Short mmCIF file of N, CA and C in Angstrom, two decimals:
data_model
loop_
_atom_site.label_atom_id
_atom_site.label_comp_id
_atom_site.label_asym_id
_atom_site.label_seq_id
_atom_site.Cartn_x
_atom_site.Cartn_y
_atom_site.Cartn_z
N ASN A 174 110.43 97.50 122.14
CA ASN A 174 111.64 96.78 121.74
C ASN A 174 112.85 97.64 122.02
N SER A 175 113.90 97.01 122.48
CA SER A 175 115.11 97.78 122.76
C SER A 175 116.05 97.71 121.56
N TRP A 176 116.88 98.73 121.45
CA TRP A 176 117.88 98.78 120.39
C TRP A 176 119.05 97.91 120.79
N LYS A 177 119.70 97.32 119.80
CA LYS A 177 120.88 96.52 120.12
C LYS A 177 122.01 96.90 119.17
N ALA A 178 123.23 96.74 119.65
CA ALA A 178 124.40 97.05 118.84
C ALA A 178 124.52 96.02 117.72
N VAL A 179 124.71 96.51 116.50
CA VAL A 179 124.95 95.65 115.35
C VAL A 179 126.36 95.96 114.86
N SER A 180 127.19 94.95 114.77
CA SER A 180 128.59 95.15 114.41
C SER A 180 128.74 95.67 112.98
N ARG A 181 129.62 96.63 112.83
CA ARG A 181 129.88 97.18 111.48
C ARG A 181 130.56 96.14 110.59
N GLU A 182 131.20 95.14 111.19
CA GLU A 182 131.85 94.09 110.40
C GLU A 182 130.82 93.25 109.64
N GLY A 183 129.57 93.25 110.10
CA GLY A 183 128.53 92.47 109.45
C GLY A 183 127.85 93.19 108.29
N TYR A 184 128.33 94.39 107.97
CA TYR A 184 127.72 95.19 106.91
C TYR A 184 128.23 94.75 105.54
N ASP A 185 127.32 94.52 104.62
CA ASP A 185 127.67 94.14 103.25
C ASP A 185 127.62 95.40 102.39
N LYS A 186 128.78 95.92 102.00
CA LYS A 186 128.86 97.19 101.28
C LYS A 186 128.15 97.16 99.92
N PRO A 187 128.35 96.14 99.08
CA PRO A 187 127.65 96.15 97.78
C PRO A 187 126.13 96.09 97.93
N ARG A 188 125.64 95.33 98.90
CA ARG A 188 124.19 95.21 99.09
C ARG A 188 123.63 96.34 99.94
N ALA A 189 124.48 97.01 100.70
CA ALA A 189 124.07 98.09 101.61
C ALA A 189 123.04 97.60 102.62
N LEU A 190 123.37 96.50 103.28
CA LEU A 190 122.54 96.01 104.38
C LEU A 190 123.35 95.06 105.25
N PHE A 191 122.73 94.62 106.34
CA PHE A 191 123.36 93.68 107.26
C PHE A 191 122.72 92.31 106.98
N PRO A 192 123.32 91.51 106.08
CA PRO A 192 122.67 90.29 105.62
C PRO A 192 122.41 89.26 106.71
N ASP A 193 123.33 89.09 107.64
CA ASP A 193 123.12 88.09 108.69
C ASP A 193 121.93 88.44 109.57
N VAL A 194 121.76 89.73 109.87
CA VAL A 194 120.63 90.17 110.68
C VAL A 194 119.32 89.95 109.93
N ALA A 195 119.31 90.30 108.64
CA ALA A 195 118.10 90.12 107.83
C ALA A 195 117.71 88.65 107.74
N LEU A 196 118.67 87.79 107.47
CA LEU A 196 118.38 86.35 107.34
C LEU A 196 117.96 85.75 108.67
N GLU A 197 118.59 86.16 109.75
CA GLU A 197 118.21 85.66 111.07
C GLU A 197 116.78 86.06 111.41
N PHE A 198 116.40 87.30 111.07
CA PHE A 198 115.03 87.76 111.31
C PHE A 198 114.03 86.90 110.53
N ILE A 199 114.30 86.67 109.27
CA ILE A 199 113.39 85.86 108.44
C ILE A 199 113.32 84.43 108.97
N ARG A 200 114.48 83.85 109.27
CA ARG A 200 114.52 82.47 109.78
C ARG A 200 113.73 82.34 111.08
N LYS A 201 113.89 83.31 111.96
CA LYS A 201 113.26 83.26 113.28
C LYS A 201 111.75 83.49 113.22
N THR A 202 111.31 84.42 112.38
CA THR A 202 109.90 84.81 112.37
C THR A 202 109.06 84.09 111.33
N GLN A 203 109.70 83.49 110.33
CA GLN A 203 108.97 82.87 109.23
C GLN A 203 109.57 81.51 108.89
N ALA A 204 109.67 80.68 109.92
CA ALA A 204 110.37 79.39 109.81
C ALA A 204 109.75 78.48 108.74
N ARG A 205 108.43 78.44 108.66
CA ARG A 205 107.79 77.55 107.66
C ARG A 205 108.14 77.98 106.24
N LYS A 206 108.12 79.27 105.99
CA LYS A 206 108.46 79.77 104.65
C LYS A 206 109.93 79.49 104.36
N TRP A 207 110.78 79.67 105.35
CA TRP A 207 112.21 79.38 105.18
C TRP A 207 112.41 77.91 104.82
N GLU A 208 111.71 77.02 105.52
CA GLU A 208 111.83 75.59 105.25
C GLU A 208 111.40 75.25 103.82
N LYS A 209 110.31 75.86 103.35
CA LYS A 209 109.85 75.62 101.98
C LYS A 209 110.91 76.06 100.98
N LEU A 210 111.49 77.23 101.21
CA LEU A 210 112.54 77.72 100.32
C LEU A 210 113.79 76.85 100.40
N GLU A 211 114.09 76.38 101.60
CA GLU A 211 115.27 75.55 101.78
C GLU A 211 115.13 74.20 101.07
N LYS A 212 113.91 73.67 100.99
CA LYS A 212 113.67 72.43 100.25
C LYS A 212 113.97 72.63 98.77
N LEU A 213 113.70 73.83 98.26
CA LEU A 213 113.98 74.13 96.85
C LEU A 213 115.45 74.42 96.59
N HIS A 214 116.08 75.16 97.49
CA HIS A 214 117.40 75.72 97.19
C HIS A 214 118.54 75.20 98.07
N GLY A 215 118.24 74.47 99.11
CA GLY A 215 119.27 73.91 99.96
C GLY A 215 120.17 74.98 100.58
N ALA A 216 121.48 74.79 100.46
CA ALA A 216 122.46 75.69 101.08
C ALA A 216 122.46 77.09 100.47
N LYS A 217 121.88 77.24 99.30
CA LYS A 217 121.86 78.55 98.64
C LYS A 217 120.66 79.41 99.05
N THR A 218 119.83 78.93 99.96
CA THR A 218 118.60 79.63 100.35
C THR A 218 118.86 81.06 100.78
N GLY A 219 119.82 81.26 101.67
CA GLY A 219 120.12 82.61 102.16
C GLY A 219 120.51 83.55 101.04
N GLU A 220 121.38 83.11 100.14
CA GLU A 220 121.83 83.95 99.03
C GLU A 220 120.67 84.30 98.09
N ILE A 221 119.79 83.35 97.86
CA ILE A 221 118.64 83.61 96.97
C ILE A 221 117.68 84.60 97.62
N ILE A 222 117.45 84.45 98.92
CA ILE A 222 116.58 85.40 99.63
C ILE A 222 117.19 86.80 99.59
N LEU A 223 118.49 86.90 99.85
CA LEU A 223 119.16 88.21 99.84
C LEU A 223 119.11 88.84 98.45
N ALA A 224 119.29 88.03 97.41
CA ALA A 224 119.23 88.56 96.03
C ALA A 224 117.85 89.12 95.74
N ASP A 225 116.79 88.39 96.13
CA ASP A 225 115.43 88.89 95.90
C ASP A 225 115.13 90.11 96.76
N LEU A 226 115.60 90.10 98.01
CA LEU A 226 115.41 91.26 98.89
C LEU A 226 116.05 92.50 98.28
N CYS A 227 117.30 92.40 97.86
CA CYS A 227 118.00 93.55 97.27
C CYS A 227 117.34 94.00 95.97
N ARG A 228 116.90 93.05 95.18
CA ARG A 228 116.23 93.40 93.93
C ARG A 228 114.95 94.21 94.21
N MET A 229 114.19 93.80 95.21
CA MET A 229 112.96 94.52 95.54
C MET A 229 113.24 95.85 96.23
N LEU A 230 114.29 95.92 97.05
CA LEU A 230 114.67 97.20 97.64
C LEU A 230 115.05 98.19 96.55
N ASP A 231 115.78 97.71 95.55
CA ASP A 231 116.20 98.59 94.45
C ASP A 231 115.03 98.97 93.55
N LYS A 232 114.10 98.06 93.37
CA LYS A 232 112.97 98.31 92.47
C LYS A 232 111.85 99.12 93.14
N LEU A 233 111.43 98.70 94.33
CA LEU A 233 110.29 99.33 95.00
C LEU A 233 110.70 100.40 96.00
N GLY A 234 111.85 100.20 96.62
CA GLY A 234 112.30 101.10 97.66
C GLY A 234 112.19 100.47 99.03
N CYS A 235 112.86 101.07 99.97
CA CYS A 235 112.96 100.56 101.33
C CYS A 235 111.60 100.52 102.04
N LEU A 236 110.87 101.61 101.99
CA LEU A 236 109.62 101.71 102.75
C LEU A 236 108.57 100.68 102.31
N PRO A 237 108.29 100.52 101.01
CA PRO A 237 107.32 99.49 100.62
C PRO A 237 107.74 98.07 101.02
N VAL A 238 109.03 97.78 100.95
CA VAL A 238 109.50 96.44 101.33
C VAL A 238 109.32 96.23 102.83
N ILE A 239 109.62 97.25 103.63
CA ILE A 239 109.42 97.13 105.07
C ILE A 239 107.93 97.00 105.40
N ARG A 240 107.10 97.78 104.73
CA ARG A 240 105.66 97.74 105.00
C ARG A 240 104.99 96.47 104.53
N HIS A 241 105.32 96.02 103.32
CA HIS A 241 104.55 94.94 102.69
C HIS A 241 105.33 93.66 102.45
N GLY A 242 106.63 93.65 102.67
CA GLY A 242 107.43 92.47 102.42
C GLY A 242 107.81 92.34 100.96
N PHE A 243 108.33 91.16 100.59
CA PHE A 243 108.75 90.91 99.21
C PHE A 243 108.55 89.44 98.92
N LYS A 244 108.43 89.10 97.66
CA LYS A 244 108.22 87.70 97.27
C LYS A 244 109.54 87.06 96.87
N CYS A 245 109.69 85.82 97.29
CA CYS A 245 110.84 85.01 96.93
C CYS A 245 110.30 83.63 96.58
N TYR A 246 110.34 83.28 95.32
CA TYR A 246 109.85 81.99 94.84
C TYR A 246 108.46 81.66 95.40
N GLY A 247 107.56 82.63 95.30
CA GLY A 247 106.17 82.43 95.70
C GLY A 247 105.89 82.62 97.18
N GLN A 248 106.91 82.84 97.99
CA GLN A 248 106.73 83.04 99.42
C GLN A 248 106.82 84.52 99.75
N LEU A 249 105.79 85.07 100.39
CA LEU A 249 105.82 86.46 100.84
C LEU A 249 106.60 86.53 102.15
N LEU A 250 107.75 87.18 102.10
CA LEU A 250 108.60 87.32 103.27
C LEU A 250 108.47 88.73 103.81
N HIS A 251 108.20 88.85 105.09
CA HIS A 251 108.05 90.16 105.73
C HIS A 251 109.39 90.60 106.30
N MET A 252 109.64 91.91 106.25
CA MET A 252 110.87 92.46 106.80
C MET A 252 110.62 93.27 108.07
N ALA A 253 109.38 93.28 108.55
CA ALA A 253 109.04 93.92 109.82
C ALA A 253 107.66 93.46 110.24
N PHE A 254 107.45 93.45 111.53
CA PHE A 254 106.12 93.18 112.08
C PHE A 254 105.76 94.32 113.00
N TYR A 255 104.50 94.74 112.95
CA TYR A 255 104.04 95.93 113.66
C TYR A 255 103.35 95.57 114.95
N LYS A 256 103.35 96.53 115.86
CA LYS A 256 102.74 96.33 117.17
C LYS A 256 101.25 96.09 117.00
N PRO A 257 100.73 95.00 117.57
CA PRO A 257 99.31 94.73 117.46
C PRO A 257 98.49 95.77 118.23
N ALA A 258 97.26 96.00 117.78
CA ALA A 258 96.40 96.99 118.41
C ALA A 258 95.97 96.57 119.81
N HIS A 259 96.02 95.28 120.09
CA HIS A 259 95.63 94.77 121.40
C HIS A 259 96.49 93.54 121.72
N GLY A 260 96.42 93.07 122.93
CA GLY A 260 97.24 91.94 123.35
C GLY A 260 96.55 90.60 123.25
N LEU A 261 95.50 90.50 122.46
CA LEU A 261 94.73 89.26 122.37
C LEU A 261 95.38 88.20 121.49
N ASN A 262 96.38 88.58 120.71
CA ASN A 262 97.03 87.63 119.82
C ASN A 262 98.50 87.49 120.23
N PRO A 263 98.81 86.47 121.03
CA PRO A 263 100.20 86.32 121.50
C PRO A 263 101.20 86.11 120.37
N GLU A 264 100.78 85.47 119.28
CA GLU A 264 101.69 85.24 118.15
C GLU A 264 102.10 86.57 117.51
N ALA A 265 101.14 87.48 117.36
CA ALA A 265 101.45 88.81 116.81
C ALA A 265 102.39 89.58 117.73
N GLU A 266 102.20 89.42 119.03
CA GLU A 266 103.09 90.07 120.01
C GLU A 266 104.51 89.52 119.88
N GLU A 267 104.64 88.20 119.71
CA GLU A 267 105.95 87.58 119.56
C GLU A 267 106.65 88.05 118.29
N LEU A 268 105.90 88.15 117.19
CA LEU A 268 106.49 88.61 115.93
C LEU A 268 106.97 90.05 116.06
N TYR A 269 106.17 90.89 116.70
CA TYR A 269 106.57 92.28 116.90
C TYR A 269 107.84 92.36 117.76
N ALA A 270 107.90 91.54 118.81
CA ALA A 270 109.07 91.54 119.70
C ALA A 270 110.32 91.03 119.00
N ALA A 271 110.16 90.29 117.91
CA ALA A 271 111.31 89.73 117.18
C ALA A 271 112.01 90.75 116.29
N ASN A 272 111.40 91.92 116.05
CA ASN A 272 112.06 92.95 115.25
C ASN A 272 113.41 93.29 115.87
N CYS A 273 114.41 93.44 115.04
CA CYS A 273 115.74 93.80 115.50
C CYS A 273 116.03 95.26 115.12
N LEU A 274 116.01 96.13 116.12
CA LEU A 274 116.35 97.53 115.91
C LEU A 274 117.83 97.68 116.21
N GLY A 275 118.60 97.97 115.17
CA GLY A 275 120.05 97.96 115.30
C GLY A 275 120.69 99.34 115.31
N VAL A 276 121.75 99.47 116.07
CA VAL A 276 122.56 100.69 116.14
C VAL A 276 123.99 100.30 115.78
N THR A 277 124.54 101.01 114.80
CA THR A 277 125.92 100.75 114.37
C THR A 277 126.69 102.05 114.39
N ARG A 278 127.81 102.06 115.07
CA ARG A 278 128.68 103.24 115.14
C ARG A 278 129.81 103.10 114.12
N GLN A 279 130.22 104.24 113.57
CA GLN A 279 131.39 104.32 112.68
C GLN A 279 131.33 103.29 111.55
N LEU A 280 130.26 103.31 110.79
CA LEU A 280 130.07 102.35 109.70
C LEU A 280 130.82 102.79 108.45
N GLN A 281 131.76 101.97 108.00
CA GLN A 281 132.40 102.19 106.70
C GLN A 281 131.45 101.60 105.66
N TYR A 282 130.85 102.47 104.87
CA TYR A 282 129.74 102.08 103.99
C TYR A 282 130.14 101.89 102.54
N SER A 283 131.34 102.30 102.15
CA SER A 283 131.70 102.36 100.74
C SER A 283 132.80 101.38 100.36
N GLU A 284 132.71 100.89 99.12
CA GLU A 284 133.80 100.09 98.56
C GLU A 284 134.86 100.99 97.95
N ARG A 285 134.53 102.25 97.72
CA ARG A 285 135.43 103.19 97.02
C ARG A 285 136.35 103.97 97.95
N ASN A 286 135.96 104.11 99.22
CA ASN A 286 136.77 104.90 100.15
C ASN A 286 136.57 104.37 101.57
N THR A 287 137.21 105.02 102.53
CA THR A 287 137.11 104.58 103.93
C THR A 287 136.25 105.53 104.77
N ASN A 288 135.40 106.32 104.12
CA ASN A 288 134.50 107.20 104.87
C ASN A 288 133.63 106.40 105.82
N GLU A 289 133.31 107.03 106.95
CA GLU A 289 132.47 106.38 107.96
C GLU A 289 131.29 107.26 108.31
N LEU A 290 130.17 106.63 108.58
CA LEU A 290 129.01 107.31 109.13
C LEU A 290 129.09 107.21 110.65
N ASP A 291 128.83 108.32 111.35
CA ASP A 291 128.91 108.28 112.80
C ASP A 291 127.92 107.29 113.40
N LEU A 292 126.69 107.28 112.86
CA LEU A 292 125.65 106.45 113.43
C LEU A 292 124.72 105.96 112.33
N THR A 293 124.40 104.67 112.34
CA THR A 293 123.45 104.09 111.40
C THR A 293 122.44 103.29 112.20
N LEU A 294 121.17 103.54 111.95
CA LEU A 294 120.09 102.78 112.59
C LEU A 294 119.49 101.86 111.54
N SER A 295 119.23 100.62 111.94
CA SER A 295 118.67 99.66 110.99
C SER A 295 117.47 98.94 111.59
N LEU A 296 116.64 98.43 110.70
CA LEU A 296 115.49 97.62 111.09
C LEU A 296 115.63 96.27 110.42
N ASN A 297 115.86 95.25 111.20
CA ASN A 297 116.00 93.88 110.69
C ASN A 297 117.02 93.78 109.56
N GLY A 298 118.12 94.51 109.73
CA GLY A 298 119.22 94.43 108.78
C GLY A 298 119.19 95.45 107.67
N ILE A 299 118.09 96.19 107.53
CA ILE A 299 117.98 97.21 106.48
C ILE A 299 118.29 98.58 107.11
N PRO A 300 119.34 99.28 106.64
CA PRO A 300 119.62 100.60 107.19
C PRO A 300 118.49 101.57 106.83
N VAL A 301 117.97 102.27 107.85
CA VAL A 301 116.87 103.20 107.60
C VAL A 301 117.22 104.65 107.95
N THR A 302 118.25 104.84 108.78
CA THR A 302 118.62 106.19 109.21
C THR A 302 120.13 106.30 109.35
N THR A 303 120.67 107.44 108.92
CA THR A 303 122.08 107.74 109.20
C THR A 303 122.14 109.06 109.95
N ALA A 304 123.22 109.27 110.68
CA ALA A 304 123.39 110.52 111.41
C ALA A 304 124.87 110.86 111.49
N GLU A 305 125.14 112.13 111.31
CA GLU A 305 126.48 112.68 111.58
C GLU A 305 126.36 113.47 112.87
N LEU A 306 127.16 113.11 113.86
CA LEU A 306 127.08 113.68 115.20
C LEU A 306 128.21 114.66 115.43
N LYS A 307 127.88 115.87 115.87
CA LYS A 307 128.89 116.91 116.10
C LYS A 307 128.74 117.47 117.51
N ASN A 308 129.83 118.07 118.00
CA ASN A 308 129.84 118.64 119.33
C ASN A 308 130.40 120.06 119.26
N PRO A 309 129.58 121.09 119.53
CA PRO A 309 130.06 122.47 119.47
C PRO A 309 131.26 122.75 120.38
N MET A 310 131.42 121.97 121.44
CA MET A 310 132.55 122.20 122.34
C MET A 310 133.88 121.87 121.66
N THR A 311 133.83 121.07 120.59
CA THR A 311 135.05 120.78 119.84
C THR A 311 135.11 121.59 118.55
N GLY A 312 134.17 122.53 118.40
CA GLY A 312 134.20 123.42 117.24
C GLY A 312 133.41 122.93 116.04
N SER A 313 132.67 121.84 116.17
CA SER A 313 131.87 121.39 115.03
C SER A 313 130.39 121.39 115.40
N THR A 314 129.56 121.78 114.43
CA THR A 314 128.13 121.93 114.67
C THR A 314 127.34 121.25 113.57
N VAL A 315 126.04 121.44 113.61
CA VAL A 315 125.15 120.92 112.57
C VAL A 315 125.61 121.39 111.19
N VAL A 316 126.09 122.61 111.09
CA VAL A 316 126.55 123.15 109.82
C VAL A 316 127.67 122.27 109.24
N HIS A 317 128.57 121.82 110.10
CA HIS A 317 129.66 120.94 109.65
C HIS A 317 129.12 119.57 109.23
N ALA A 318 128.14 119.07 109.95
CA ALA A 318 127.54 117.77 109.59
C ALA A 318 126.83 117.87 108.24
N GLU A 319 126.10 118.97 108.02
CA GLU A 319 125.43 119.17 106.73
C GLU A 319 126.46 119.23 105.60
N ALA A 320 127.55 119.95 105.83
CA ALA A 320 128.60 120.04 104.81
C ALA A 320 129.22 118.68 104.54
N GLN A 321 129.35 117.88 105.58
CA GLN A 321 129.90 116.54 105.42
C GLN A 321 129.00 115.70 104.50
N TYR A 322 127.68 115.78 104.70
CA TYR A 322 126.75 115.06 103.83
C TYR A 322 126.83 115.59 102.39
N ARG A 323 126.92 116.91 102.25
CA ARG A 323 126.94 117.50 100.90
C ARG A 323 128.24 117.20 100.14
N GLN A 324 129.37 117.24 100.84
CA GLN A 324 130.66 117.16 100.17
C GLN A 324 131.32 115.78 100.22
N ASP A 325 131.12 115.06 101.32
CA ASP A 325 131.85 113.80 101.51
C ASP A 325 131.02 112.55 101.31
N ARG A 326 129.72 112.69 101.14
CA ARG A 326 128.84 111.53 100.98
C ARG A 326 128.31 111.51 99.55
N ASP A 327 128.69 110.51 98.80
CA ASP A 327 128.31 110.37 97.39
C ASP A 327 126.90 109.81 97.31
N SER A 328 125.98 110.58 96.77
CA SER A 328 124.57 110.16 96.70
C SER A 328 124.37 108.94 95.81
N ARG A 329 125.39 108.57 95.03
CA ARG A 329 125.27 107.38 94.18
C ARG A 329 125.54 106.08 94.95
N GLU A 330 126.10 106.19 96.16
CA GLU A 330 126.31 105.00 96.99
C GLU A 330 124.94 104.40 97.30
N THR A 331 124.85 103.09 97.29
CA THR A 331 123.57 102.42 97.50
C THR A 331 122.91 102.82 98.81
N ILE A 332 123.68 102.95 99.87
CA ILE A 332 123.09 103.29 101.16
C ILE A 332 122.42 104.67 101.14
N PHE A 333 122.90 105.58 100.28
CA PHE A 333 122.34 106.93 100.21
C PHE A 333 121.34 107.11 99.08
N SER A 334 121.24 106.14 98.20
CA SER A 334 120.38 106.25 97.03
C SER A 334 118.93 106.45 97.46
N PHE A 335 118.32 107.51 96.97
CA PHE A 335 116.99 107.93 97.40
C PHE A 335 115.98 106.79 97.32
N LYS A 336 115.33 106.53 98.42
CA LYS A 336 114.28 105.52 98.61
C LYS A 336 114.78 104.08 98.66
N ARG A 337 115.98 103.79 98.16
CA ARG A 337 116.43 102.39 98.07
C ARG A 337 116.84 101.80 99.41
N ARG A 338 117.48 102.56 100.26
CA ARG A 338 117.86 102.07 101.58
C ARG A 338 117.43 103.07 102.65
N THR A 339 118.34 103.92 103.07
CA THR A 339 118.02 104.81 104.19
C THR A 339 116.92 105.80 103.83
N LEU A 340 116.07 106.04 104.81
CA LEU A 340 114.92 106.92 104.61
C LEU A 340 115.20 108.36 105.01
N VAL A 341 116.12 108.55 105.97
CA VAL A 341 116.38 109.90 106.47
C VAL A 341 117.83 109.99 106.96
N HIS A 342 118.38 111.20 106.82
CA HIS A 342 119.75 111.47 107.24
C HIS A 342 119.71 112.68 108.18
N PHE A 343 120.31 112.52 109.36
CA PHE A 343 120.28 113.58 110.37
C PHE A 343 121.66 114.21 110.55
N ALA A 344 121.67 115.53 110.69
CA ALA A 344 122.85 116.28 111.11
C ALA A 344 122.55 116.73 112.54
N VAL A 345 123.40 116.33 113.48
CA VAL A 345 123.07 116.49 114.90
C VAL A 345 124.22 117.15 115.65
N ASP A 346 123.88 118.13 116.48
CA ASP A 346 124.82 118.58 117.50
C ASP A 346 124.05 118.68 118.81
N THR A 347 124.65 119.23 119.84
CA THR A 347 123.99 119.25 121.15
C THR A 347 122.85 120.26 121.23
N GLU A 348 122.76 121.16 120.27
CA GLU A 348 121.73 122.21 120.30
C GLU A 348 120.69 122.08 119.20
N ARG A 349 121.08 121.55 118.05
CA ARG A 349 120.19 121.52 116.89
C ARG A 349 120.25 120.18 116.17
N VAL A 350 119.16 119.88 115.47
CA VAL A 350 119.09 118.71 114.61
C VAL A 350 118.42 119.12 113.31
N THR A 351 119.03 118.77 112.19
CA THR A 351 118.39 118.98 110.89
C THR A 351 118.35 117.64 110.17
N MET A 352 117.50 117.56 109.16
CA MET A 352 117.34 116.29 108.47
C MET A 352 117.03 116.49 107.00
N THR A 353 117.32 115.44 106.24
CA THR A 353 116.96 115.41 104.83
C THR A 353 116.58 113.98 104.47
N THR A 354 115.70 113.84 103.50
CA THR A 354 115.34 112.50 103.05
C THR A 354 116.03 112.15 101.73
N LYS A 355 116.64 113.16 101.09
CA LYS A 355 117.30 112.91 99.81
C LYS A 355 118.65 113.61 99.76
N LEU A 356 119.69 112.82 99.65
CA LEU A 356 121.01 113.40 99.44
C LEU A 356 121.19 113.68 97.96
N ALA A 357 121.58 114.90 97.65
CA ALA A 357 121.80 115.31 96.26
C ALA A 357 123.11 116.07 96.16
N ASP A 358 124.12 115.54 96.85
CA ASP A 358 125.45 116.14 96.88
C ASP A 358 125.36 117.61 97.27
N SER A 359 125.92 118.53 96.50
CA SER A 359 125.94 119.94 96.90
C SER A 359 124.56 120.59 96.90
N ALA A 360 123.57 119.98 96.26
CA ALA A 360 122.21 120.54 96.21
C ALA A 360 121.32 120.01 97.35
N THR A 361 121.88 119.26 98.27
CA THR A 361 121.10 118.69 99.38
C THR A 361 120.52 119.80 100.24
N VAL A 362 119.23 119.67 100.55
CA VAL A 362 118.53 120.63 101.38
C VAL A 362 118.19 119.98 102.72
N PHE A 363 118.58 120.64 103.81
CA PHE A 363 118.26 120.16 105.16
C PHE A 363 117.16 121.01 105.75
N LEU A 364 116.29 120.38 106.52
CA LEU A 364 115.20 121.05 107.21
C LEU A 364 115.38 120.88 108.71
N PRO A 365 114.88 121.84 109.51
CA PRO A 365 114.95 121.66 110.97
C PRO A 365 114.14 120.44 111.39
N PHE A 366 114.61 119.75 112.40
CA PHE A 366 113.89 118.59 112.90
C PHE A 366 113.37 118.92 114.29
#
């Protein structure tokens, strides 16, 4: 699957996800379940699905929801489909191909300030990776990116909240890459990648 640009304007700051991408993925890959939910909820179907998705992301975490899906009014909705072990099932191949791997540049993620993340990667509307990109030729390195995460990124923001949304945060320059899975403000520990 190829990565595609996802507009930062489509980002929902309070929910910390790209709701239109998530709903489009569910509608496209699980049409029968969507129709059943739509019979119950009509025009409010999307909002109800998003509310249940966010509730499960907050309760279980990003990884379990991506792996196992979440329930919405008795319907198990998947947020990702995995590559089949063989090509004998064309339907499984189609579902896998429907995954939307998104790239968003300069994402303003907060309702409290105008800070931006250099790069955000998402899977079907759920942000899974952030990165701060630096260039030593302009005087900034991985060390500056790490400091930016420690000092300028509030770990209480939903997008940074441990396990709830993003799974990993990268500090990147042209020579080195470090990463962390948990932002803890000034106590954040980065490891070589």
